[in-house]
PDB file of C-alpha atoms in Angstrom:
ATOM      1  CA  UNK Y   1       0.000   0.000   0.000  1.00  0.00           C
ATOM      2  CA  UNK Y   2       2.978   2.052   1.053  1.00  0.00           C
ATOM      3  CA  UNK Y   3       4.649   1.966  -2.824  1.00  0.00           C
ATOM      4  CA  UNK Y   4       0.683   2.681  -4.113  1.00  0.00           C
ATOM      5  CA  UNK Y   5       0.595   5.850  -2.327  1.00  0.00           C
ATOM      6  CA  UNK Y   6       4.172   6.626  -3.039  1.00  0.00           C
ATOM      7  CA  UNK Y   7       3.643   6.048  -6.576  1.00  0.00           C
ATOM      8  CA  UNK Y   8       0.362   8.292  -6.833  1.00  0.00           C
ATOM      9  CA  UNK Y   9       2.506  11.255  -5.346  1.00  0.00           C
ATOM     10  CA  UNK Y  10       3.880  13.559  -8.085  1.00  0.00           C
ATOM     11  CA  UNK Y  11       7.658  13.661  -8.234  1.00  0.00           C
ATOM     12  CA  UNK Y  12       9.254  16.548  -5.775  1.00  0.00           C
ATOM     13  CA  UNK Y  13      10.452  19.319  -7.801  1.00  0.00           C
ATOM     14  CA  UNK Y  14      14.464  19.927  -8.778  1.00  0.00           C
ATOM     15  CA  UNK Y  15      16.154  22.201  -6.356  1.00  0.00           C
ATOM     16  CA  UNK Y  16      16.173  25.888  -7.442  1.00  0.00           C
ATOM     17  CA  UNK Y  17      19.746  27.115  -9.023  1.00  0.00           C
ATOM     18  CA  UNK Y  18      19.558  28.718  -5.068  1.00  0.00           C
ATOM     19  CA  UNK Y  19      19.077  26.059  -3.261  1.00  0.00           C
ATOM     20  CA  UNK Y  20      22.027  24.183  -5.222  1.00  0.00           C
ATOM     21  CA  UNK Y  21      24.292  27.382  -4.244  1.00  0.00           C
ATOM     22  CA  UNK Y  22      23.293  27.083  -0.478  1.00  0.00           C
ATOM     23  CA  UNK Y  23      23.837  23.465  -0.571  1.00  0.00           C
ATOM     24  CA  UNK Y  24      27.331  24.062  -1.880  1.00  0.00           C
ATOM     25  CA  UNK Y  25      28.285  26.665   0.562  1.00  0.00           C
ATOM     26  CA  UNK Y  26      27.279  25.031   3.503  1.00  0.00           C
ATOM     27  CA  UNK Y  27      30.457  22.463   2.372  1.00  0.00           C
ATOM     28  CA  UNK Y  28      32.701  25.364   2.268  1.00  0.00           C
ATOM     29  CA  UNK Y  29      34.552  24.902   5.308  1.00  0.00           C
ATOM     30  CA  UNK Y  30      34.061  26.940   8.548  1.00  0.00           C
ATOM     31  CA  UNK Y  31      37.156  28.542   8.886  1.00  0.00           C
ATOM     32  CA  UNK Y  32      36.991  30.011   5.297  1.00  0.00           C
ATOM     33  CA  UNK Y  33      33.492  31.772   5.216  1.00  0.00           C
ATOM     34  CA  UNK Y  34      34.441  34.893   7.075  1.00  0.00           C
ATOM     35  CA  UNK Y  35      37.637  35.363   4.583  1.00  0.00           C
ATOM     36  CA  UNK Y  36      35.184  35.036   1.979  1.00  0.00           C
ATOM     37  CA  UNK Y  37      32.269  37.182   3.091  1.00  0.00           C
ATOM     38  CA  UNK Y  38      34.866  39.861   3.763  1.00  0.00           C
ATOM     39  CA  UNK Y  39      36.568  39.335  -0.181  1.00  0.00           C
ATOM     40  CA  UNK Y  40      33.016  39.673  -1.727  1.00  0.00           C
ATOM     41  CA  UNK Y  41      32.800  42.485   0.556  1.00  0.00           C
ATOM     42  CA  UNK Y  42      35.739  44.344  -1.004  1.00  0.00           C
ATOM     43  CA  UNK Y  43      35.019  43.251  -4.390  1.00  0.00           C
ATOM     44  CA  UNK Y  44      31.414  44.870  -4.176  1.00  0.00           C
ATOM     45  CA  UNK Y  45      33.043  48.189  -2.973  1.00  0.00           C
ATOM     46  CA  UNK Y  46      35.383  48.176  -6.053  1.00  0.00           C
ATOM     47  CA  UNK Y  47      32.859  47.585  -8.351  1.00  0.00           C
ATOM     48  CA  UNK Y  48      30.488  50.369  -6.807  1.00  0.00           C
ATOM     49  CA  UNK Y  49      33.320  52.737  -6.909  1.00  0.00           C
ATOM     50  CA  UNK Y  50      34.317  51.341 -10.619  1.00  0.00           C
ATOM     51  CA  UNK Y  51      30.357  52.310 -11.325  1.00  0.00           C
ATOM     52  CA  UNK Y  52      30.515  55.279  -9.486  1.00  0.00           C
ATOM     53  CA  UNK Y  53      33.348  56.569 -11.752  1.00  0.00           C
ATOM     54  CA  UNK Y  54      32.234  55.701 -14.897  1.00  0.00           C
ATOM     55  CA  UNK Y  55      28.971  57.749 -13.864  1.00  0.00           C
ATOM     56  CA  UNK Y  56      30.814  60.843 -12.749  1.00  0.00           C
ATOM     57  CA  UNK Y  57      33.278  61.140 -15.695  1.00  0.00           C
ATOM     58  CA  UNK Y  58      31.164  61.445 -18.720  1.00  0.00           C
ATOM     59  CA  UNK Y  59      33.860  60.913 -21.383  1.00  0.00           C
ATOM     60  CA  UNK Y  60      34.239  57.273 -19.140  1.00  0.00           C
ATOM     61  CA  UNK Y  61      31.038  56.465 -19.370  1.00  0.00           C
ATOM     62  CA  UNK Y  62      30.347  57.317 -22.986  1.00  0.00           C
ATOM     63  CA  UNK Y  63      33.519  55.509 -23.648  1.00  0.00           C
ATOM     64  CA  UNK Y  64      31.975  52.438 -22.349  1.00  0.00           C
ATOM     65  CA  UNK Y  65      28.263  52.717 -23.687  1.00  0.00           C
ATOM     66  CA  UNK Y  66      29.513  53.121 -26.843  1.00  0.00           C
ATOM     67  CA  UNK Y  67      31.346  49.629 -26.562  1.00  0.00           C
ATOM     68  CA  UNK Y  68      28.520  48.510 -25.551  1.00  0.00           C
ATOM     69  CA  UNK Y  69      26.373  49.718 -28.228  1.00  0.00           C
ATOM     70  CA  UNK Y  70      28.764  48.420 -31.230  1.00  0.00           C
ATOM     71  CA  UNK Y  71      28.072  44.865 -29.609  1.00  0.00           C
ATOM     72  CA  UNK Y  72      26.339  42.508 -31.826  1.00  0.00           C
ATOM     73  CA  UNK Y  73      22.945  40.877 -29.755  1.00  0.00           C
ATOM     74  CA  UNK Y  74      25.289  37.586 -29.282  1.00  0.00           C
ATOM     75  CA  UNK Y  75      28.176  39.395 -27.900  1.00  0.00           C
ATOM     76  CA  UNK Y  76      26.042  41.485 -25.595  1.00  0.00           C
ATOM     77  CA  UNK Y  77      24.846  38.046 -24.208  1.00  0.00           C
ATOM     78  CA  UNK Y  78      28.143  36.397 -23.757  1.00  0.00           C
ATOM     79  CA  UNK Y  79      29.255  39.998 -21.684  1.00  0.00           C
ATOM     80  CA  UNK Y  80      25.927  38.989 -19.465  1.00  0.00           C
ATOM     81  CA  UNK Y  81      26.944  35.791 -19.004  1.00  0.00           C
ATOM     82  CA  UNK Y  82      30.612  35.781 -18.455  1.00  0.00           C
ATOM     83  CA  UNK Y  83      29.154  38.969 -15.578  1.00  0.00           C
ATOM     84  CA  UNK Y  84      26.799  36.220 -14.021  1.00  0.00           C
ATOM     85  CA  UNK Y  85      29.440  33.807 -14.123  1.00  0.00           C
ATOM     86  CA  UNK Y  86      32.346  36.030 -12.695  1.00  0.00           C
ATOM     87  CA  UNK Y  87      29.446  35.756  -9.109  1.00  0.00           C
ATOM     88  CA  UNK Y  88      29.966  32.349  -9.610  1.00  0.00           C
ATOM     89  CA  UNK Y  89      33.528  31.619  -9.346  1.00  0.00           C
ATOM     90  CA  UNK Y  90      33.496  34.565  -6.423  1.00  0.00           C
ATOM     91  CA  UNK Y  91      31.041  33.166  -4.266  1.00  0.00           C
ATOM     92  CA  UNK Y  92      32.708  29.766  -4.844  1.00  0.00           C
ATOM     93  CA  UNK Y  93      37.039  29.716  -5.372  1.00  0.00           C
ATOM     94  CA  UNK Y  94      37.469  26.549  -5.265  1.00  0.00           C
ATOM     95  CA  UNK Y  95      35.764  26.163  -9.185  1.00  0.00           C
ATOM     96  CA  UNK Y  96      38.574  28.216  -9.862  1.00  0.00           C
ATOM     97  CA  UNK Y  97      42.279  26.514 -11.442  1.00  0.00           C
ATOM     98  CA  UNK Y  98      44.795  26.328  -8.440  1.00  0.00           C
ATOM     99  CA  UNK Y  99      41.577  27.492  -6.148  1.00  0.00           C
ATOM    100  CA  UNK Y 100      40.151  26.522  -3.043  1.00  0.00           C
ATOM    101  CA  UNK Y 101      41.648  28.401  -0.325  1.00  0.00           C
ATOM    102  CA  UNK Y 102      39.013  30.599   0.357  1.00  0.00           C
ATOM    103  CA  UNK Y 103      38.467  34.592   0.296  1.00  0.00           C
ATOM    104  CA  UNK Y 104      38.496  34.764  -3.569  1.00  0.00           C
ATOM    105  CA  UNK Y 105      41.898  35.124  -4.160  1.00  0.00           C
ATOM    106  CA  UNK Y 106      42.502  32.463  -7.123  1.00  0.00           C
ATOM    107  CA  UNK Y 107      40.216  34.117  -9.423  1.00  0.00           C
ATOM    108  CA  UNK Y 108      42.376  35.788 -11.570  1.00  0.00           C
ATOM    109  CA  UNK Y 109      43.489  32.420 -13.335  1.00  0.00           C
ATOM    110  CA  UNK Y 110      39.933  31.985 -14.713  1.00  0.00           C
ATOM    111  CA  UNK Y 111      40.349  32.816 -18.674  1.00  0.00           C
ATOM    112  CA  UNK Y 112      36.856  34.188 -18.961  1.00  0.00           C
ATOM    113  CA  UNK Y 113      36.776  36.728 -15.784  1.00  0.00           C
ATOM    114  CA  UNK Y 114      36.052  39.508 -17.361  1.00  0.00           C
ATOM    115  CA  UNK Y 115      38.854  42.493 -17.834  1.00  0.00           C
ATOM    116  CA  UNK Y 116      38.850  46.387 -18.798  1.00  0.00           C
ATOM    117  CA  UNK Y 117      37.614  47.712 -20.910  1.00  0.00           C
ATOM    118  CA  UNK Y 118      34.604  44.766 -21.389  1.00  0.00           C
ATOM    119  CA  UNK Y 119      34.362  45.614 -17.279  1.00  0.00           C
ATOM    120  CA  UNK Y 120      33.193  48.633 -17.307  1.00  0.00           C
ATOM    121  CA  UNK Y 121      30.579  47.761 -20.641  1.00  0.00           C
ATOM    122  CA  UNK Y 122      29.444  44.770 -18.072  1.00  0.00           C
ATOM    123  CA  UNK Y 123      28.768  47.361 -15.069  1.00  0.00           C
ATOM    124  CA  UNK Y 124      26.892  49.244 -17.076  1.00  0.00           C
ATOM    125  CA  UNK Y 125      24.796  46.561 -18.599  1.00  0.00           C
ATOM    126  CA  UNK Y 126      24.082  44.886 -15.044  1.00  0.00           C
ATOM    127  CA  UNK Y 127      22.973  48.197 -14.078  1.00  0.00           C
ATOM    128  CA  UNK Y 128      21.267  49.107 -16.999  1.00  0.00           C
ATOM    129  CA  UNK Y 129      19.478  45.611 -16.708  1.00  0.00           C
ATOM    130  CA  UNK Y 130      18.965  45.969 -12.498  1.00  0.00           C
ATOM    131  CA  UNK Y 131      17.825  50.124 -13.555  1.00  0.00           C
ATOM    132  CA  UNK Y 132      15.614  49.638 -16.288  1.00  0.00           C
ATOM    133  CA  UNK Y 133      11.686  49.672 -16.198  1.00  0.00           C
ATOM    134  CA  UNK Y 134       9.770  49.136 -19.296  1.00  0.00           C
ATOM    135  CA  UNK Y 135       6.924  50.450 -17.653  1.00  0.00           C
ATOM    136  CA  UNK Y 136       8.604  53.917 -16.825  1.00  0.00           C
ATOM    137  CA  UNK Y 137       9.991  54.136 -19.850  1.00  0.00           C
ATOM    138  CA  UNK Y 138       9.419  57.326 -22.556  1.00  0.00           C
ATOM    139  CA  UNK Y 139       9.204  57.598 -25.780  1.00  0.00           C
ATOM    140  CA  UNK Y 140      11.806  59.676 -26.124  1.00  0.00           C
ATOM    141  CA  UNK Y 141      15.302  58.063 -26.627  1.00  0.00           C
ATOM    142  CA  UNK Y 142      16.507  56.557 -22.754  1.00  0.00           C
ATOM    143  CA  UNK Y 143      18.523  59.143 -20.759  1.00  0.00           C
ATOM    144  CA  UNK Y 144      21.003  55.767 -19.426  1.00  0.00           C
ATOM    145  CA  UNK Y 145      22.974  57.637 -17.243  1.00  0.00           C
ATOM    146  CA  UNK Y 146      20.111  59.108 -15.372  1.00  0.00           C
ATOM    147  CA  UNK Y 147      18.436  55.767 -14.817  1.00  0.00           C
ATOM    148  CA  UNK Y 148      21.389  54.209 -14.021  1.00  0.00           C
ATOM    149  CA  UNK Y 149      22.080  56.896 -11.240  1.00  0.00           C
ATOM    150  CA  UNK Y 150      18.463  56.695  -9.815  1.00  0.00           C
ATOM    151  CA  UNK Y 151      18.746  53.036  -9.385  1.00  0.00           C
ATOM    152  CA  UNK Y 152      22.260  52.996  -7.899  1.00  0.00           C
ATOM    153  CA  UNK Y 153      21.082  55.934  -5.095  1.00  0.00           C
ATOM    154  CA  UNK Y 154      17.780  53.746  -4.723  1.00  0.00           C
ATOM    155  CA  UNK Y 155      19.624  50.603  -4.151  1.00  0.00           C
ATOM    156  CA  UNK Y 156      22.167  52.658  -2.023  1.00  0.00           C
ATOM    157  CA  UNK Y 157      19.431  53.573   0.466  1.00  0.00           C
ATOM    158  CA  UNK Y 158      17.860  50.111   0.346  1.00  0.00           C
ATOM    159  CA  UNK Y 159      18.118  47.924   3.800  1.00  0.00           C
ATOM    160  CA  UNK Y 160      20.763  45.584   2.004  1.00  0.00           C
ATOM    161  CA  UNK Y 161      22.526  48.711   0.502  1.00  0.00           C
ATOM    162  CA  UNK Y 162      22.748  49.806   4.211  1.00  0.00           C
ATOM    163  CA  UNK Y 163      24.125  46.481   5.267  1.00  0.00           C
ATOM    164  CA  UNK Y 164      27.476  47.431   7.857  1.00  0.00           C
ATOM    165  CA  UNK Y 165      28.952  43.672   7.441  1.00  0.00           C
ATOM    166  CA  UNK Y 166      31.051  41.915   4.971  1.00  0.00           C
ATOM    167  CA  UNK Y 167      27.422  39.039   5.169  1.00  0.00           C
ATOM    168  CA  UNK Y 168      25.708  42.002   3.788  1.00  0.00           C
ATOM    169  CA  UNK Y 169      27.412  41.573   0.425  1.00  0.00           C
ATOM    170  CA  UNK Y 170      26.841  37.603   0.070  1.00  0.00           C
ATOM    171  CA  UNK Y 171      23.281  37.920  -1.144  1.00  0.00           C
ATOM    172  CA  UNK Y 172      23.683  39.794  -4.276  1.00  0.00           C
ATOM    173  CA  UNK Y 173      26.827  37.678  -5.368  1.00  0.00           C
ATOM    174  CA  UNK Y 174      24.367  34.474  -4.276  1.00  0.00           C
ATOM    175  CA  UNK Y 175      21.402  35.738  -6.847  1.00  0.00           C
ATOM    176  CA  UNK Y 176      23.925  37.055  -9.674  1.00  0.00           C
ATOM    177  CA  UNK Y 177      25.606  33.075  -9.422  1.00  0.00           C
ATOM    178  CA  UNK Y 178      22.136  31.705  -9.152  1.00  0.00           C
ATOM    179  CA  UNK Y 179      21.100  33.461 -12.788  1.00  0.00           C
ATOM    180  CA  UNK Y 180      24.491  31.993 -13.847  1.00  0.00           C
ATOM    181  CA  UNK Y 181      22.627  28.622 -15.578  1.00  0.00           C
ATOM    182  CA  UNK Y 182      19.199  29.982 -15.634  1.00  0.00           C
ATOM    183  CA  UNK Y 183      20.894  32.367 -18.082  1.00  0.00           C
ATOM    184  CA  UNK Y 184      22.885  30.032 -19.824  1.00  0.00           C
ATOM    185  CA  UNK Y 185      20.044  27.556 -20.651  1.00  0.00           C
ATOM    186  CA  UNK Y 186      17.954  30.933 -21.616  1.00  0.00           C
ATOM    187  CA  UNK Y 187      20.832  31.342 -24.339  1.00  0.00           C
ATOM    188  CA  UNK Y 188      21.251  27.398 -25.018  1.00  0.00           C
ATOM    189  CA  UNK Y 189      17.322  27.110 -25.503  1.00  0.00           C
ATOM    190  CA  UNK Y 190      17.551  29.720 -27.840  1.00  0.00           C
ATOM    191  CA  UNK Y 191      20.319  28.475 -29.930  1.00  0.00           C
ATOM    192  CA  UNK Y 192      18.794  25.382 -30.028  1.00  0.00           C
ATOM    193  CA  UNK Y 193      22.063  24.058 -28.509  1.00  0.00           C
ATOM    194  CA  UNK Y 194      20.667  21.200 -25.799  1.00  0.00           C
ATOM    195  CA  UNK Y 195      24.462  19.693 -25.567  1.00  0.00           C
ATOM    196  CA  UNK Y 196      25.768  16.889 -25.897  1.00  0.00           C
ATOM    197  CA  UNK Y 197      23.819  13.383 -25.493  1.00  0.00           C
ATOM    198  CA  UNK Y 198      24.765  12.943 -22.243  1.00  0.00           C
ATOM    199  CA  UNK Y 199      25.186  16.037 -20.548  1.00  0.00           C
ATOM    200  CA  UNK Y 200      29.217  16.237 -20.882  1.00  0.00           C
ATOM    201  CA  UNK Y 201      30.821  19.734 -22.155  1.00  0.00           C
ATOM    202  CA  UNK Y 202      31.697  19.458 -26.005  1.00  0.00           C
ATOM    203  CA  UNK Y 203      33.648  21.926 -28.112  1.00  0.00           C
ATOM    204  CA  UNK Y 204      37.336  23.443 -27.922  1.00  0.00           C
ATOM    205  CA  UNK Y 205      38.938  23.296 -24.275  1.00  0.00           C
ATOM    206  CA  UNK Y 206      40.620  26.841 -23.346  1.00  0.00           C
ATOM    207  CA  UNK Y 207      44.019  27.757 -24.021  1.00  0.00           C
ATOM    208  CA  UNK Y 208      44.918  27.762 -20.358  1.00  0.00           C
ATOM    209  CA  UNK Y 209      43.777  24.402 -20.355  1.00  0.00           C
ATOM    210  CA  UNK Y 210      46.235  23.203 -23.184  1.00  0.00           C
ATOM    211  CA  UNK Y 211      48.860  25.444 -21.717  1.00  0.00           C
ATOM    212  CA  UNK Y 212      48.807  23.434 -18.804  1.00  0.00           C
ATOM    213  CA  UNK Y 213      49.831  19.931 -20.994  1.00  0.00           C
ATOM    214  CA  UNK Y 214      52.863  18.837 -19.011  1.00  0.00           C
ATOM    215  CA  UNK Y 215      55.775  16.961 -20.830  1.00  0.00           C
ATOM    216  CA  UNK Y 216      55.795  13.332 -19.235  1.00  0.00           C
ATOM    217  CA  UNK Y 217      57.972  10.019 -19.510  1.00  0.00           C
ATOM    218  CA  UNK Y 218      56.031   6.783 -20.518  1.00  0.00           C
ATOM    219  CA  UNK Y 219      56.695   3.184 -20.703  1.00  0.00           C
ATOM    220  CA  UNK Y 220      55.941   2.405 -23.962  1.00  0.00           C
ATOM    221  CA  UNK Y 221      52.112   2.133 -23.463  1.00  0.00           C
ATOM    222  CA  UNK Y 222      49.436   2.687 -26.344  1.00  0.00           C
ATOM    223  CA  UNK Y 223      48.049   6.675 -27.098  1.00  0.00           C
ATOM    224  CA  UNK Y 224      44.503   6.521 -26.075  1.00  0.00           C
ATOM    225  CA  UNK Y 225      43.664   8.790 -29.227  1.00  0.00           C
ATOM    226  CA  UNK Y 226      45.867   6.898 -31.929  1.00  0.00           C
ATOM    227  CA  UNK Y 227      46.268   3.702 -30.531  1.00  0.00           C
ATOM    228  CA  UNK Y 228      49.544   3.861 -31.157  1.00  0.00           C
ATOM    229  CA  UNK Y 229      52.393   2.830 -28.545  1.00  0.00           C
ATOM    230  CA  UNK Y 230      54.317   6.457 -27.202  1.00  0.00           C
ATOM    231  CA  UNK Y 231      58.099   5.218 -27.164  1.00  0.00           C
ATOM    232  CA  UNK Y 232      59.667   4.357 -23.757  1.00  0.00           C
ATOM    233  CA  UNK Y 233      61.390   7.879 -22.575  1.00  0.00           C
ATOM    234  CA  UNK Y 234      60.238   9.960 -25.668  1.00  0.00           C
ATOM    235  CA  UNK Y 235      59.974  13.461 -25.488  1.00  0.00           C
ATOM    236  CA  UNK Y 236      56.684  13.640 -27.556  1.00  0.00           C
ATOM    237  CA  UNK Y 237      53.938  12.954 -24.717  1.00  0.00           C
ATOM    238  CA  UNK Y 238      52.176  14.837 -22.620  1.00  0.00           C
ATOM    239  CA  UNK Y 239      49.878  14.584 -19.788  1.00  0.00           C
ATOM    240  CA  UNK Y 240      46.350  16.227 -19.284  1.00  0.00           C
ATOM    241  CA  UNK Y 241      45.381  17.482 -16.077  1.00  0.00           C
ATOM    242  CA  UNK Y 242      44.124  16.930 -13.587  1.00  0.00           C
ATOM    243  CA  UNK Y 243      43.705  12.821 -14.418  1.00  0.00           C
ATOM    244  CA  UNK Y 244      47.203  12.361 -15.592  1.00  0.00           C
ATOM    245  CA  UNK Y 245      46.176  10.142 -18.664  1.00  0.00           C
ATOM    246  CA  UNK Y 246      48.873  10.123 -21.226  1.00  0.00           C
ATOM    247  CA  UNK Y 247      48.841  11.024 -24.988  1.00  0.00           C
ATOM    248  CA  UNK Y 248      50.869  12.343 -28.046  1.00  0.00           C
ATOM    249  CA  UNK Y 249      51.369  16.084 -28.320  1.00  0.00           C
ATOM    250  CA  UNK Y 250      50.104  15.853 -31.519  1.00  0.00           C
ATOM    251  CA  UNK Y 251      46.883  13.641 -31.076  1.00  0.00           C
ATOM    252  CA  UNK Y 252      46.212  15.880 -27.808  1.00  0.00           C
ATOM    253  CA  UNK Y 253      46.189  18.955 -29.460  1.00  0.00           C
ATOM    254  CA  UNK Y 254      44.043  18.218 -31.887  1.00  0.00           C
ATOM    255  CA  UNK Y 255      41.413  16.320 -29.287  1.00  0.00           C
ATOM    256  CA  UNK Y 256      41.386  19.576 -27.272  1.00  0.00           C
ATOM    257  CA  UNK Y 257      41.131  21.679 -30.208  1.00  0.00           C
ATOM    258  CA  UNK Y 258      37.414  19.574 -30.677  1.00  0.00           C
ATOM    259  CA  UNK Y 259      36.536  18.935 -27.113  1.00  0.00           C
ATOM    260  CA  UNK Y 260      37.133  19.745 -23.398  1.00  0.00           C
ATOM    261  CA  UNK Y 261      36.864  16.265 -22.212  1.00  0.00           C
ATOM    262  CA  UNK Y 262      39.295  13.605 -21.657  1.00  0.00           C
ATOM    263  CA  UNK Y 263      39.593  10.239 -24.196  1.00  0.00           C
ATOM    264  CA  UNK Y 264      39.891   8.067 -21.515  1.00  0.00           C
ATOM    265  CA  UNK Y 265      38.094   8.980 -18.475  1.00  0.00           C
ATOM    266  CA  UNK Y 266      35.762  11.733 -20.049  1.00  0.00           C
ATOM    267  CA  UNK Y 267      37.467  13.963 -17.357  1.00  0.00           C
ATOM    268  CA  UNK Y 268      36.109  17.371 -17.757  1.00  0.00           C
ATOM    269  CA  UNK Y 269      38.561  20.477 -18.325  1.00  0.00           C
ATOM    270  CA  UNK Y 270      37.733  23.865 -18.664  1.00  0.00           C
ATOM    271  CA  UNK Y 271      36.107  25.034 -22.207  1.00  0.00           C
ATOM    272  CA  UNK Y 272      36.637  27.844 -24.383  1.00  0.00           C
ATOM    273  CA  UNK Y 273      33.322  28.696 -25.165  1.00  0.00           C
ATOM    274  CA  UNK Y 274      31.532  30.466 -22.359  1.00  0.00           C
ATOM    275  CA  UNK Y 275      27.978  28.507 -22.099  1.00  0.00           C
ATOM    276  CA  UNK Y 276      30.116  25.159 -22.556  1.00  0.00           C
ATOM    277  CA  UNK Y 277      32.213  26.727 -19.413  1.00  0.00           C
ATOM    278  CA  UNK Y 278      29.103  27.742 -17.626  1.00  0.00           C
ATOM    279  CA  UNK Y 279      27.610  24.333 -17.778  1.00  0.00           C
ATOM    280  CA  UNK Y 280      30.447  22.401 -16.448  1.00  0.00           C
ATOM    281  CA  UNK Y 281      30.947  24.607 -13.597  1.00  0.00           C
ATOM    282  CA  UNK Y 282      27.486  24.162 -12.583  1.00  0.00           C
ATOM    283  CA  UNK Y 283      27.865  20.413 -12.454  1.00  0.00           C
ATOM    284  CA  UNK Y 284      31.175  21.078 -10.095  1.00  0.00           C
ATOM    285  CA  UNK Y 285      28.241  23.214  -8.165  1.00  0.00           C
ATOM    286  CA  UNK Y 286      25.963  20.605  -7.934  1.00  0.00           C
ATOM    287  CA  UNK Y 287      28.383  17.553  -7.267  1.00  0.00           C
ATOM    288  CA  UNK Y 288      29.682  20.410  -3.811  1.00  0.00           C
ATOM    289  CA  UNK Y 289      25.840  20.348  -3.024  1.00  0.00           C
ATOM    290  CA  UNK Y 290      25.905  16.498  -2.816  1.00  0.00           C
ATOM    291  CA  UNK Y 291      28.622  16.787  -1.027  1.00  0.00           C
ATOM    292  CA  UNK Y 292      31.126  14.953  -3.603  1.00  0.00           C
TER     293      UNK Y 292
END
């Protein structure tokens, strides 16, 4: 009767891109949440007072709408995304290469965190997105710079605006992350990019990734790729990382130039291609919320 009732009980729903973020923060250890709170803390003051610039200097700030205006739709949305994912790898270091010990520090060695001048177009278009009210909108061409200055003092005066501890700053960098792979699948849906069969990351790996091929010494064992045997003490194999499985320079390079994966134990390493990169950092996200 027990598996009757169970089975007439509609399934529970997924976990909300939140809940998976929570999840995955509450295996952050102890010791390293107050480092972070306070680096999310500082990196919210820089970007306020990189905003806060760009608004008071108007040569700055039509500098960086007009970069923003010569963007093609696609381009504007890969700016968004790589924004939304820059939260991400914040809020969470460890996603980062070389990462994991806490208060943000690593995340400079991320290829796709965003640097000047495409910053400053990204403030603007998170403000211009957080700013903007169709409703209140005129006919008249929009004045950007006086929305965007109206929403910053509104937000400024708001309770979490007000916040006086570094935990104040954790919920914005917690909703920006969580928007990370709704937007994402937005952009894949659109596309009509769904990914690969099953669920891996497909396309070119990044060049940091391939930069990080280490030279190794073998034993005369097969290439995965190939199939053929990589000569005892040759200098013409590398290693991929972080598995260690061995291959010809050659054959590697071309596999990575294809896909981000590994040939042998589908190992995942970070892709070129932002939505690829977005979609296997998520999975890192949700194997932290199961705890793996």
């Amino acid at each position: 009767m027990d598996a009757d009732h169970s089975h007439g009980q509609p399934p529970p729903p997924p976990p909300s891109s939140t809940e998976i973020l929570m999840a995955a923060l509450l295996n952050v250890p102890a010791v390293q949440l107050p480092g972070l709170a306070r680096a999310l803390a500082a990196d919210a003051r820089r970007l306020q007072s990189r905003l806060a610039f760009l608004l008071l200097s108007p040569p700055h700030f039509t500098r960086a709408l007009a970069r923003l205006r010569s963007m093609p739709l696609p381009a504007k949305a890969a700016l968004l995304g790589r924004a939304l994912l820059r939260s991400l790898l914040l809020l969470l270091p460890v996603l980062c290469p070389d990462g994991g010990s806490g208060g943000g520090g690593s995340t400079h060695h991320h290829h796709l965190l965003l640097q000047p001048p495409d910053l400053d177009a990204a403030l603007l278009l998170l403000a211009m997105c957080d700013s903007y009210s169709p409703a209140a909108a005129a006919p008249s061409p929009v004045d950007w710079r006086a929305v965007i200055v109206d929403g910053v003092v509104a937000s400024a005066l708001s309770v979490s605006g007000l916040g006086g501890t570094p935990w104040a700053a954790l919920g914005p960098y917690v909703d920006a992350a969580a928007k990370c792979r709704r937007f994402a699948d937005a952009v894949a849906a659109v596309a009509g990019d769904g990914g690969t069969k099953d669920g891996e990351g497909s396309g070119a790996a990044s060049y940091a990734a391939v930069l990080a091929l280490i030279p190794v010494a073998v034993d005369g064992a097969p290439c995965a790729i190939c199939r053929e045997e990589m000569a005892a003490g040759g200098r013409g194999v590398c290693g991929l990382r972080p598995c260690g499985h061995q291959f010809h320079w050659r054959c590697a390079l071309r596999w990575l130039a294809r896909r981000n994966t590994c040939p042998c134990c589908r190992a995942e390493l970070p892709a070129e291609d932002p939505l690829k990169e977005t979609r296997r950092l998520w999975r890192s996200v949700e194997r932290m919320a199961r705890g793996g």
